[in-house]
Short mmCIF file of C-alpha atoms and ligand atoms in Angstrom, two decimals:
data_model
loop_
_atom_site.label_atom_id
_atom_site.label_comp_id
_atom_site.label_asym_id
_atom_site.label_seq_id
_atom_site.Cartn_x
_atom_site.Cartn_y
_atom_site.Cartn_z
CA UNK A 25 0.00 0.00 0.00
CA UNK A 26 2.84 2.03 -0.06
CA UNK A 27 4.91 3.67 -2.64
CA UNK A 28 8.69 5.00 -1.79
CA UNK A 29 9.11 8.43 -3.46
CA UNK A 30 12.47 10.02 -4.24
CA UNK A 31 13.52 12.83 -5.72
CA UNK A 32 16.05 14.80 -8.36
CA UNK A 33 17.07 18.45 -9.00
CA UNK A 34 16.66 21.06 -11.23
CA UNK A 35 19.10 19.28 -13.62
CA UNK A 36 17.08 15.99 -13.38
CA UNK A 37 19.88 14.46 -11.99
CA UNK A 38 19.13 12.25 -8.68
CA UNK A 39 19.43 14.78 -5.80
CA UNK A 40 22.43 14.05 -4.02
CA UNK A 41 24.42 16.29 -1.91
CA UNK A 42 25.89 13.43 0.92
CA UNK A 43 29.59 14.71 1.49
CA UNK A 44 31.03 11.89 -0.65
CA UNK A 45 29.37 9.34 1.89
CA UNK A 46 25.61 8.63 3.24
CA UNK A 47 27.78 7.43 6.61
CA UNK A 48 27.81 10.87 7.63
CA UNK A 49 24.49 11.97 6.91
CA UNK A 50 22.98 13.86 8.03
CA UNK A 51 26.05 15.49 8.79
CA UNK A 52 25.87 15.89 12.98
CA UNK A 53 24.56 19.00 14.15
CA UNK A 54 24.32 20.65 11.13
CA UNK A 55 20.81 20.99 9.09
CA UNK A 56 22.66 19.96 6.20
CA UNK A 57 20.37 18.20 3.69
CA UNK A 58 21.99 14.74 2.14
CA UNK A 59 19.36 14.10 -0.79
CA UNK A 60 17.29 11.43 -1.65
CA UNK A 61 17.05 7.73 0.14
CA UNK A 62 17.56 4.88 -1.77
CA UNK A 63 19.05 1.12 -1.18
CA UNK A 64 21.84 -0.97 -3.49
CA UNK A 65 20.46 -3.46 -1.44
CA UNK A 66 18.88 -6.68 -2.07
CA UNK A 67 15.45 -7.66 -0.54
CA UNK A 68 15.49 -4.22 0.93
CA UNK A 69 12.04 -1.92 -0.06
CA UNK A 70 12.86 -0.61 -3.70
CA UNK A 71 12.86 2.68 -4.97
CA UNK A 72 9.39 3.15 -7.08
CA UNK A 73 8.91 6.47 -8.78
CA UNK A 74 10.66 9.85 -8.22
CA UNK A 75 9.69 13.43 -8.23
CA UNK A 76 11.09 16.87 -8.30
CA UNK A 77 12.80 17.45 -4.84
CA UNK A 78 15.51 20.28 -4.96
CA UNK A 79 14.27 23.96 -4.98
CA UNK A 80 10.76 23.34 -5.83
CA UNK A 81 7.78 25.97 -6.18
CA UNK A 82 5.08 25.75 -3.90
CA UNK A 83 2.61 27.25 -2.47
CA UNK A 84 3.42 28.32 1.12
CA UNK A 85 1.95 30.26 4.16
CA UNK A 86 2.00 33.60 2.91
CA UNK A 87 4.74 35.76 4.75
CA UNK A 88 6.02 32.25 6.72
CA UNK A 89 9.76 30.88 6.39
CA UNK A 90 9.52 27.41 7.23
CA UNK A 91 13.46 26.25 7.22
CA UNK A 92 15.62 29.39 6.73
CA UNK A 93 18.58 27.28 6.65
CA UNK A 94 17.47 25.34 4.01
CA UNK A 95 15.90 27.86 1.88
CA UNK A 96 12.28 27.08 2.18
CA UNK A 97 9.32 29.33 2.65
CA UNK A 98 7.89 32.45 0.59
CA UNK A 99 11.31 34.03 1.18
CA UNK A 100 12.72 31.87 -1.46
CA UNK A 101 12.05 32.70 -5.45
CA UNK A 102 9.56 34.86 -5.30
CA UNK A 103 9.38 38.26 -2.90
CA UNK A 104 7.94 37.17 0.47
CA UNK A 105 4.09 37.84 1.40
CA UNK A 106 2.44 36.07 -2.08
CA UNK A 107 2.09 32.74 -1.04
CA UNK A 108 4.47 31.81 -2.93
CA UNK A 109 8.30 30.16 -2.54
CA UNK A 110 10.72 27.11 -3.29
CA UNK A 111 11.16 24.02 -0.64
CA UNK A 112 13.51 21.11 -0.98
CA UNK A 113 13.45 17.38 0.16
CA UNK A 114 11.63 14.46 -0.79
CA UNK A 115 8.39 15.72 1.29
CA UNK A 116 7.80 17.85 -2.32
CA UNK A 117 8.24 14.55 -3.53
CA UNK A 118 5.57 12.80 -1.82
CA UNK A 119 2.53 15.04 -2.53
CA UNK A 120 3.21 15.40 -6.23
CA UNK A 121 2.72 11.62 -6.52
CA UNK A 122 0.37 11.19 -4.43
CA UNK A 123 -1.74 13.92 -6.44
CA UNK A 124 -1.61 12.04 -9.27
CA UNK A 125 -2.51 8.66 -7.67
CA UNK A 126 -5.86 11.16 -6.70
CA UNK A 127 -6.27 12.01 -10.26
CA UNK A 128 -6.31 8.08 -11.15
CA UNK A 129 -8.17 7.37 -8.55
CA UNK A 130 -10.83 10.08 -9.53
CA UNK A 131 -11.08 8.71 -12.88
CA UNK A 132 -11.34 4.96 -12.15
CA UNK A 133 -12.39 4.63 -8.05
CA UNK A 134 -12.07 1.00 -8.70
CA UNK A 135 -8.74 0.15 -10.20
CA UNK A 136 -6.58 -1.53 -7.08
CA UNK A 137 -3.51 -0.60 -5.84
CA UNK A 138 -1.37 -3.37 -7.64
CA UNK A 139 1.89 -3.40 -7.95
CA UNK A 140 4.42 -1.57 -10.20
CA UNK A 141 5.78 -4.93 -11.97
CA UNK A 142 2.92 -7.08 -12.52
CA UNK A 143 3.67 -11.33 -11.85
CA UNK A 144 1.37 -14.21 -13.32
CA UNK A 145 -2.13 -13.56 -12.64
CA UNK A 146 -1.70 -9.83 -11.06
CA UNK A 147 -4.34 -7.14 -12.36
CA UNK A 148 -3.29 -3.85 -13.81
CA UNK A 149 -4.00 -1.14 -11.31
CA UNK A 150 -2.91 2.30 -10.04
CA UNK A 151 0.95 1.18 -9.10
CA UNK A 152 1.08 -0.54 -12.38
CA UNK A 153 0.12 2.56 -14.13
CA UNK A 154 2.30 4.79 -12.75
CA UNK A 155 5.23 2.94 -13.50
CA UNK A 156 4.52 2.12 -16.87
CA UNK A 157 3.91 5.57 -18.05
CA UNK A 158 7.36 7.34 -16.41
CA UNK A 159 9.20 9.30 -18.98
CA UNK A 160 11.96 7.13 -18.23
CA UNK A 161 9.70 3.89 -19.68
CA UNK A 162 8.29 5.50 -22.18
CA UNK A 163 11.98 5.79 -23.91
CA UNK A 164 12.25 1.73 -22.50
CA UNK A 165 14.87 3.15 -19.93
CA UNK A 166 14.43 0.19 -16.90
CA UNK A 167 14.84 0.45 -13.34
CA UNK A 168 17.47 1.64 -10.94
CA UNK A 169 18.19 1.74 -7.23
CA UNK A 170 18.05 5.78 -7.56
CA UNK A 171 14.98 6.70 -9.70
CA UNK A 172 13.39 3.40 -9.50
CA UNK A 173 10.57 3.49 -12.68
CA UNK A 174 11.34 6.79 -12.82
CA UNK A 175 9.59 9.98 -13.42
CA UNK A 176 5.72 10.18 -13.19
CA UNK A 177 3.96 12.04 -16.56
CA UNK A 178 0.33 12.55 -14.89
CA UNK A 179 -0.96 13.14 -18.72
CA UNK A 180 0.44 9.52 -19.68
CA UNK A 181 -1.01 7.87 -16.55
CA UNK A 182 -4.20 9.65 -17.03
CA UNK A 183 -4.36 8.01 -20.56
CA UNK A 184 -3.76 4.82 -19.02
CA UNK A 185 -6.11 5.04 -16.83
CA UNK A 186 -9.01 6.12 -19.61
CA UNK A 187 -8.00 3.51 -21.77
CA UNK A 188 -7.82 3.70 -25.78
CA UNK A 189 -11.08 2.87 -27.84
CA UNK A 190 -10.76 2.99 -31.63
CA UNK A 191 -7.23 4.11 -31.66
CA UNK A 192 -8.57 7.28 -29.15
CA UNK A 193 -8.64 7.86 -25.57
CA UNK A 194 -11.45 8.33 -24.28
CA UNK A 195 -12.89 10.91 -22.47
CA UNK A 196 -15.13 9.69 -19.72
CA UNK A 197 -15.75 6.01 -17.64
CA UNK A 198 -18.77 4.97 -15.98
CA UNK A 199 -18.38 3.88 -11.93
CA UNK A 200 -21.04 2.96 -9.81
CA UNK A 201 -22.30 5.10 -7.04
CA UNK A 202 -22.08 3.10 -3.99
CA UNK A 203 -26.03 3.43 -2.18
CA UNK A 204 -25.69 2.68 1.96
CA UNK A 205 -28.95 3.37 4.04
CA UNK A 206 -28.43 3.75 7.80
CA UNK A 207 -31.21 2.25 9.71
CA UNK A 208 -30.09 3.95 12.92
CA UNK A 209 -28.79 7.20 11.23
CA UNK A 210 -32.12 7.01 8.75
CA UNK A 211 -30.11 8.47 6.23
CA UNK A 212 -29.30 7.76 2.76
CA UNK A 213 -25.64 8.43 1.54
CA UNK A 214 -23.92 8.03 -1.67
CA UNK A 215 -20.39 7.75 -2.60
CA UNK A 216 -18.40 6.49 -5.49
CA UNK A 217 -15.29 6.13 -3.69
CA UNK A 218 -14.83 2.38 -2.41
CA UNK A 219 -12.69 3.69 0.55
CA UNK A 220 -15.60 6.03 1.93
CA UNK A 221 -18.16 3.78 1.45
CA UNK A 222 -16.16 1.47 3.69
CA UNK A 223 -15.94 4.47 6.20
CA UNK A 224 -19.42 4.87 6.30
CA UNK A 225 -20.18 1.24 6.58
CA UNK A 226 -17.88 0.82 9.61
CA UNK A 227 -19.79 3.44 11.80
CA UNK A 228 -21.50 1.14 13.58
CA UNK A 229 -23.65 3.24 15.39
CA UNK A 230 -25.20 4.55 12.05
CA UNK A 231 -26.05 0.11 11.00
CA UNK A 232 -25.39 1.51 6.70
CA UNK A 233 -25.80 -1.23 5.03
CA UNK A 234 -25.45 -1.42 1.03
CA UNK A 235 -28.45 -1.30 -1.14
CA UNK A 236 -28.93 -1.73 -4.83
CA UNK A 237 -27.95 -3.96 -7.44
CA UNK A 238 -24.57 -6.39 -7.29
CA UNK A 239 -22.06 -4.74 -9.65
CA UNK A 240 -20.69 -6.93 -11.83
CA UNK A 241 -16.85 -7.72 -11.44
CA UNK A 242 -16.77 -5.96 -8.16
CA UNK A 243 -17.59 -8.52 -5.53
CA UNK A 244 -16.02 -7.06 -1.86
CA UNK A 245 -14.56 -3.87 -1.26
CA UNK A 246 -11.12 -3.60 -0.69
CA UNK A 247 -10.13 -5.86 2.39
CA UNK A 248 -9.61 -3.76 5.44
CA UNK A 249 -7.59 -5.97 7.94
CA UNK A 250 -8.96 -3.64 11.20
CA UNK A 251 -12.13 -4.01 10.56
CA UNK A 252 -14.05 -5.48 13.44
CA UNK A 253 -17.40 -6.62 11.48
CA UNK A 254 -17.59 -7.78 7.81
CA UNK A 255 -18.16 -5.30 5.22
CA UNK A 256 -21.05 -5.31 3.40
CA UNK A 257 -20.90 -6.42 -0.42
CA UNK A 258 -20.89 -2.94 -2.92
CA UNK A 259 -24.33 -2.44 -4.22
CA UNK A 260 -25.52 0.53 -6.52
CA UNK A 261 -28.53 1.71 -7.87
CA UNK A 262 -26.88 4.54 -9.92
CA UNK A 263 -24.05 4.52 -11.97
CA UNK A 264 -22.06 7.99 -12.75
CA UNK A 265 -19.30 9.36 -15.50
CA UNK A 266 -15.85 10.05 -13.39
CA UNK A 267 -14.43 13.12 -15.43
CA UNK A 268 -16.11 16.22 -16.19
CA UNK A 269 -15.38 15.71 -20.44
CA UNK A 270 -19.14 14.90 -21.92
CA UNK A 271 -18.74 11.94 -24.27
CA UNK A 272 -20.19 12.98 -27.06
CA UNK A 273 -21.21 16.57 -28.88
CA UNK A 274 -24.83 15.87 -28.89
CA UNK A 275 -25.05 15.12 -25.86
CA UNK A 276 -25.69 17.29 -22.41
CA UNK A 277 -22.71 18.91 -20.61
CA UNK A 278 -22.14 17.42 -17.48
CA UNK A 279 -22.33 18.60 -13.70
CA UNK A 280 -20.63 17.46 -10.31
CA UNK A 281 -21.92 15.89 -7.42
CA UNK A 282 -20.73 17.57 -4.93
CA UNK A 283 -21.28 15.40 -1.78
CA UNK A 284 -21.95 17.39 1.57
CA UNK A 285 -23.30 16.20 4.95
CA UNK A 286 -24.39 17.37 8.39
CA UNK A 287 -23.75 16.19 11.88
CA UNK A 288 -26.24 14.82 14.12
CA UNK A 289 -27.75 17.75 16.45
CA UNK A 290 -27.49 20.77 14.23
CA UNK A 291 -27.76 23.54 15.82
CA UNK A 292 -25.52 22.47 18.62
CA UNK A 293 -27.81 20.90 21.32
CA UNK A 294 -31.13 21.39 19.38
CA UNK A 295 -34.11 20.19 20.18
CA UNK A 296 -37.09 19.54 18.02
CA UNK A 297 -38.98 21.51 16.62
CA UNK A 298 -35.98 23.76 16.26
CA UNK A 299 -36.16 24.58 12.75
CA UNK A 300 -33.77 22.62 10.89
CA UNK A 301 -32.84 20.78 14.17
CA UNK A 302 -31.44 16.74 13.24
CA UNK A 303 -31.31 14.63 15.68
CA UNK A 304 -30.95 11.72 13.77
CA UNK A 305 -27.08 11.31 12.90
CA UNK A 306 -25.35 12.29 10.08
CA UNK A 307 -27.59 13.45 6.76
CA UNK A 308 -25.45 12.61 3.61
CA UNK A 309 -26.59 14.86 0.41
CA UNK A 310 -25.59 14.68 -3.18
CA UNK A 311 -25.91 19.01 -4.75
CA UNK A 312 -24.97 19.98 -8.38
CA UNK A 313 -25.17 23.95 -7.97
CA UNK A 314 -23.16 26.57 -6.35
CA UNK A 315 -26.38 27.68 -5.00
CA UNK A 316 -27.35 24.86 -3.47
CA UNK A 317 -23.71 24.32 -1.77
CA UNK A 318 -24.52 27.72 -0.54
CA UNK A 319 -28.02 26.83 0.87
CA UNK A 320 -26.69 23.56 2.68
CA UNK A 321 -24.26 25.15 3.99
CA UNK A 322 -26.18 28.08 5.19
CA UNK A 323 -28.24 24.87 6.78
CA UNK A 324 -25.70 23.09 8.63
CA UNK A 325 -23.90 21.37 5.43
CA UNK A 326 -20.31 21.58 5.06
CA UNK A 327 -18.94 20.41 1.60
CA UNK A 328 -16.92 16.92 1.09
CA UNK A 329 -15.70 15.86 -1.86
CA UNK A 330 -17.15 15.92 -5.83
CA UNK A 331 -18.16 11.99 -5.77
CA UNK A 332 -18.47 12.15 -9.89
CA UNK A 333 -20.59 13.38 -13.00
CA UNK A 334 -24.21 13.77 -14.31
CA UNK A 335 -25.68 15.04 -17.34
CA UNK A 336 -27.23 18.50 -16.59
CA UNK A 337 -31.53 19.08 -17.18
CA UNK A 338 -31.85 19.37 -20.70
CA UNK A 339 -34.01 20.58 -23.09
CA UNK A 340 -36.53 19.45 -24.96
CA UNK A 341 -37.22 16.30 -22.88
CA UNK A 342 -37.28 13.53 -24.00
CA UNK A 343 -35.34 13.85 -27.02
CA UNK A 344 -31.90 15.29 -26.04
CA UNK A 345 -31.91 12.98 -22.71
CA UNK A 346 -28.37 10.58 -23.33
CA UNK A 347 -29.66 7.41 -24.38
CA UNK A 348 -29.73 4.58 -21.59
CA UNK A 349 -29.79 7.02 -18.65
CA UNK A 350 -32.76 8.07 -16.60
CA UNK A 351 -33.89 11.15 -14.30
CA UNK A 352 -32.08 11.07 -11.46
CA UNK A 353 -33.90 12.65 -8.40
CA UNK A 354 -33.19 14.46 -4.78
CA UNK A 355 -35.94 14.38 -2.99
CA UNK A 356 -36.01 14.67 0.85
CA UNK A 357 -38.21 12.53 3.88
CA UNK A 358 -38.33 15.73 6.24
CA UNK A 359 -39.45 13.62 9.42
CA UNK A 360 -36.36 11.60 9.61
CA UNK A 361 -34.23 14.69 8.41
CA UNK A 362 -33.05 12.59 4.83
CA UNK A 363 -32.42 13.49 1.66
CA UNK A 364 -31.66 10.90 -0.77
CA UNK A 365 -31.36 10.17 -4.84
CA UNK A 366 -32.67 7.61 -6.73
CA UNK A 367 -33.86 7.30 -10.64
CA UNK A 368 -36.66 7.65 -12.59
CA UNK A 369 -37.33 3.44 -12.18
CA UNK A 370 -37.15 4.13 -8.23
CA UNK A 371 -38.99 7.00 -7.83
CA UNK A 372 -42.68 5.36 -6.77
CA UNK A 373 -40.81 3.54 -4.44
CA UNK A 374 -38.86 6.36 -2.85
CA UNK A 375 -41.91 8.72 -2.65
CA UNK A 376 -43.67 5.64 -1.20
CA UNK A 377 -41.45 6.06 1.41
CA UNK A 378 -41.69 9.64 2.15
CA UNK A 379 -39.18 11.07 0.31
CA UNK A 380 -41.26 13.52 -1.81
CA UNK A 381 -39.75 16.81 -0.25
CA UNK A 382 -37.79 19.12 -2.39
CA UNK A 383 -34.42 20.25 -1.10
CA UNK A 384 -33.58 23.37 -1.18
CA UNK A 385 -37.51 24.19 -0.68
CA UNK A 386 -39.11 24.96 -3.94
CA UNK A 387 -36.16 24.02 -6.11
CA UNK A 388 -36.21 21.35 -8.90
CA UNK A 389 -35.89 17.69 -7.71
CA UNK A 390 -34.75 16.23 -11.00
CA UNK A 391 -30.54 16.32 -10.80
CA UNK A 392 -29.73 15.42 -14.28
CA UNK A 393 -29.75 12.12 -16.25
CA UNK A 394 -27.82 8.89 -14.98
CA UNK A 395 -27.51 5.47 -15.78
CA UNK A 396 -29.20 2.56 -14.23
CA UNK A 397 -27.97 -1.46 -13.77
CA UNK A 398 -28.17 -3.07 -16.67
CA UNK A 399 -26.72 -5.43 -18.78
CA UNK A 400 -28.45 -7.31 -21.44
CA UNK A 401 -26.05 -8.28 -24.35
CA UNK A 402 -27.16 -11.74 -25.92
CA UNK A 403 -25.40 -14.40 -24.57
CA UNK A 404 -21.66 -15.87 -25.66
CA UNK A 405 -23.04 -19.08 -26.35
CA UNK A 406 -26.16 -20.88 -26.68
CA UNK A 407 -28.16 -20.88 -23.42
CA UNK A 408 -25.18 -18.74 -21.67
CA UNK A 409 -25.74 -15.83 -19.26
CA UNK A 410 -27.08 -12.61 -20.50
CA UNK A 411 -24.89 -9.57 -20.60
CA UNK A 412 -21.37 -9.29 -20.87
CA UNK A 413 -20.49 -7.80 -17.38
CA UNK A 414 -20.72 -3.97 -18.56
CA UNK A 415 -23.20 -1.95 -17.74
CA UNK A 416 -25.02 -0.38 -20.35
CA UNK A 417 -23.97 3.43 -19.39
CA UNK A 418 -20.65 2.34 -19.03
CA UNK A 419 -20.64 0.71 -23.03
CA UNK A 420 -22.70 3.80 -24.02
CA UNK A 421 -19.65 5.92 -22.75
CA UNK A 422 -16.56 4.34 -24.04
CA UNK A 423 -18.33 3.45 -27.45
CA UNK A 424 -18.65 -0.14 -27.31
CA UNK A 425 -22.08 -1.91 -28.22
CA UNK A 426 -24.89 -3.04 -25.95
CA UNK A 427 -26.19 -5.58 -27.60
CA UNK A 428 -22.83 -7.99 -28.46
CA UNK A 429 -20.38 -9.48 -25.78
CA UNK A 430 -17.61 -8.19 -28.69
CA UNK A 431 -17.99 -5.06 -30.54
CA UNK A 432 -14.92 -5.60 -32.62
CA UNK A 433 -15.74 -9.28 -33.18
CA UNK A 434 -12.26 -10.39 -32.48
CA UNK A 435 -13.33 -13.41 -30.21
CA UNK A 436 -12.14 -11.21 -26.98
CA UNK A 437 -15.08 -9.67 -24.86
CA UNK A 438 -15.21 -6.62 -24.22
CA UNK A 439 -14.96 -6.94 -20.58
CA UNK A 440 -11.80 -8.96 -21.18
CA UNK A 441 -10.54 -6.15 -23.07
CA UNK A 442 -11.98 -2.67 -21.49
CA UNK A 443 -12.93 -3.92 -17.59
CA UNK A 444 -15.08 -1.53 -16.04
CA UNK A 445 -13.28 -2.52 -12.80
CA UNK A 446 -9.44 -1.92 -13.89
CA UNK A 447 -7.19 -0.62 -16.29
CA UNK A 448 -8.18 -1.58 -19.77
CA UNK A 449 -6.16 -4.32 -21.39
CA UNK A 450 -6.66 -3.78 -25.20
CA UNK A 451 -8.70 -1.81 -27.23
CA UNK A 452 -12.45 -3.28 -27.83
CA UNK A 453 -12.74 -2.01 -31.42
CA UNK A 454 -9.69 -2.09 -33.13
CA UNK A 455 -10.32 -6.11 -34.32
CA UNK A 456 -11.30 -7.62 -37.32
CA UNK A 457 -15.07 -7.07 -37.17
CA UNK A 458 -14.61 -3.61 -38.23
CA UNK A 459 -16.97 -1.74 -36.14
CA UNK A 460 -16.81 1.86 -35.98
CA UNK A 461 -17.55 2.91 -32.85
CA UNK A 462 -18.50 5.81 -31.93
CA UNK A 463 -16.04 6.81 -28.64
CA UNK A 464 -15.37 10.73 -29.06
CA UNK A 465 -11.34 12.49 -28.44
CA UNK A 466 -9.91 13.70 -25.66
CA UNK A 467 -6.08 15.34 -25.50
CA UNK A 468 -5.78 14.94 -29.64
CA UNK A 469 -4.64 18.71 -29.49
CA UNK A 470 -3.57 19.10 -25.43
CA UNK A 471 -5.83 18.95 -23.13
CA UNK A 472 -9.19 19.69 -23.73
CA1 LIG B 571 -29.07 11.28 3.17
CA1 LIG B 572 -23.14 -4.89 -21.49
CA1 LIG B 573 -20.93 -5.20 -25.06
CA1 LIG B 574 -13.33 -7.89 -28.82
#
């Protein structure tokens, strides 16, 4: 679960300033920086990936030196007081890698953590990734003890992780959004990252359990080895895009979901019928609008994380709603303080259940247009399962066809070749069947 970061310098040389030997550093008493870690060292933890770690610009406390001595803080490179200024070590390292491990994470919540040199039978994930896609790989340079795989190109990793349909990368994926319901919280949250849903699941107090439809190819959540009580098995309802790009020109432009939520007793020691007063734990929403961020928060809200993409209310319904997505819906129970989303297909059953209750008061409860489970391509063989183990949304997306197990007719399905859950292996329409499908550009001129 861990990757060791070093760094280089300006020069993209490793950074290395140990006084001919790493016996004396650091050098006693002195602040003296020796560089980077590393081991010659058999069996010893490898070096994985490096990033720039001498002199590098960053934002900093405005005004605030934090190592004189070592020139770092908004002294340093630019004038003092903007916010602005160089640090050095391999703690500028760390955060550069770890950002992009957020941006493949972001566009694929699923993919595992894997390992940067895949053995028999291991799957492709976000270590993998990163270490195929270095600068230093793409030019086949291998690995060394000092800059391991090497250099980390977030554009290249972000291709990766989008995977290549019809010669293109693609612009968008399709994840589910993990639905728990809290029978003590009574409270509806939704998140797309496996991680938080495990979070949520763990607070015992709250009983979330999952709810939805199995997703195909994604069985458990990732093992936790604390974890007291089993975790539930990942169930959605609604499935989501994971970058903000819209697939295709005709189609709507997208919006976030900006996931917010609000503590039990708000206002601070409330009692009902204080307006606005929950008492019933934690109240998970799902907003699209700056407005409504601003509402929430005016209500007790404070703002999490964007949990993925939906396309925005269009018009003239039906006609330019995506195909295979529904309305998706917020729509609030206001005696058990809840607001929850569901589609188009759930709706009687939600409002059933008293969540008919517009949130903000008066606004519009339809979000946008999202995808539901489903999965219907005609069976491999004679009397075989139906579907192919992609969701619908998720073939509408990447350009691959609903209604065959292989779009490109090369005898490979196109699970096997673009997973939903992982890092796609080959390209689902470049075979023989010569398909054309229809999966749109993204970075053909830079970034869009
Ligand atoms: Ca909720
Ligand atoms: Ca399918
Ligand atoms: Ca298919
Ligand atoms: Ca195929």
């Amino acid at each position: 679960r861990v990757v060791a970061a070093g760094g280089y310098d300006p020069n993209i040389a490793f950074w290395d300033e140990s006084p001919g030997s790493q016996t004396f550093c650091p050098t006693p008493g002195s602040e003296r920086e020796c560089g980077s870690n590393y081991t010659n060292n058999f069996g010893e933890p490898p070096q994985e990936l490096v990033a720039a770690a001498k002199s590098v610009f960053s934002t900093i406390y405005p005004g605030k030196d934090w190592a004189p001595t070592l020139e770092c803080g908004d002294s340093f490179g630019t004038p003092s007081g903007d916010g602005l200024g160089l640090c050095t070590g391999t703690s500028m390292s760390a955060p550069q890698i770890s950002g992009v491990v957020g941006i493949l994470r972001s566009i694929n919540p699923l993919a595992t953590t894997s390992k940067p040199v895949l053995g028999f039978g291991d799957v492709a994930g976000i270590r993998s990734v990163l270490a195929q896609t270095t600068f230093e790989a793409q030019i086949a340079q291998g690995w060394t003890p000092t800059f391991g795989h090497g250099r980390v190109d977030a554009a290249a990793a972000a291709r990766r992780m989008l995977g290549t349909v019809q010669g293109r990368t693609v612009k968008n994926r399709v994840t589910p959004l993990f639905r728990l319901y809290g029978a003590n919280a009574k409270d509806y949250a939704d998140t797309t990252s496996p991680q938080f849903a495990i979070a949520i699941a763990i607070n015992q107090a709250g009983a979330y359990q999952t709810q939805g439809s199995l997703i195909p190819g994604y069985d458990e959540f990732p093992p936790d080895p604390g974890a007291e009580t089993p975790l539930p098995t990942p169930r959605a309802a609604i499935y989501v895009l994971t970058t903000e790009y819209k697939p295709r020109p005709e189609w709507p432009a997208l919006v976030p979901l900006y996931q917010m939520d609000r503590s039990r007793n708000y206002p601070i020691g409330c009692t009902p019928p204080t307006p606005g007063c929950n008492t019933k734990n934690r109240d998970y929403i799902l907003v699209t609008t700056t407005a409504h961020i601003e509402q929430a928060y005016a209500d007790g809200y404070k703002l999490r994380t964007i949990q993925g993409y939906i396309y925005q209310p269009c018009t003239v319904e039906p006609a330019c709603i995506p195909p295979g997505t529904e309305k998706m819906y917020r729509a609030c129970k206001t005696a058990d303080d809840d607001c929850a989303t569901f589609l188009e297909s759930e709706r009687t059953t939600f409002e059933a259940a008293g969540y008919t209750a517009a949130y903000p008061s008066g606004s519009n409860k339809v979000l946008g247009y999202a995808y539901p489970y489903a999965d219907n391509d005609p069976p491999r063989f004679p009397g075989g399962p139906v579907g192919d183990g992609l969701v619908d949304g998720f073939e509408w997306v990447i350009g691959t066809k609903i209604d065959s197990w292989d779009s490109d007719g090369d005898g490979d399905g196109d699970v096997e070749e673009f997973p939903m859950v992982g890092v796609a292996v080959s390209d689902p329409c470049s075979g023989l069947g010569g398909y054309s499908c229809p999966a749109d550009v993204i970075f053909k001129n830079g970034f869009q």
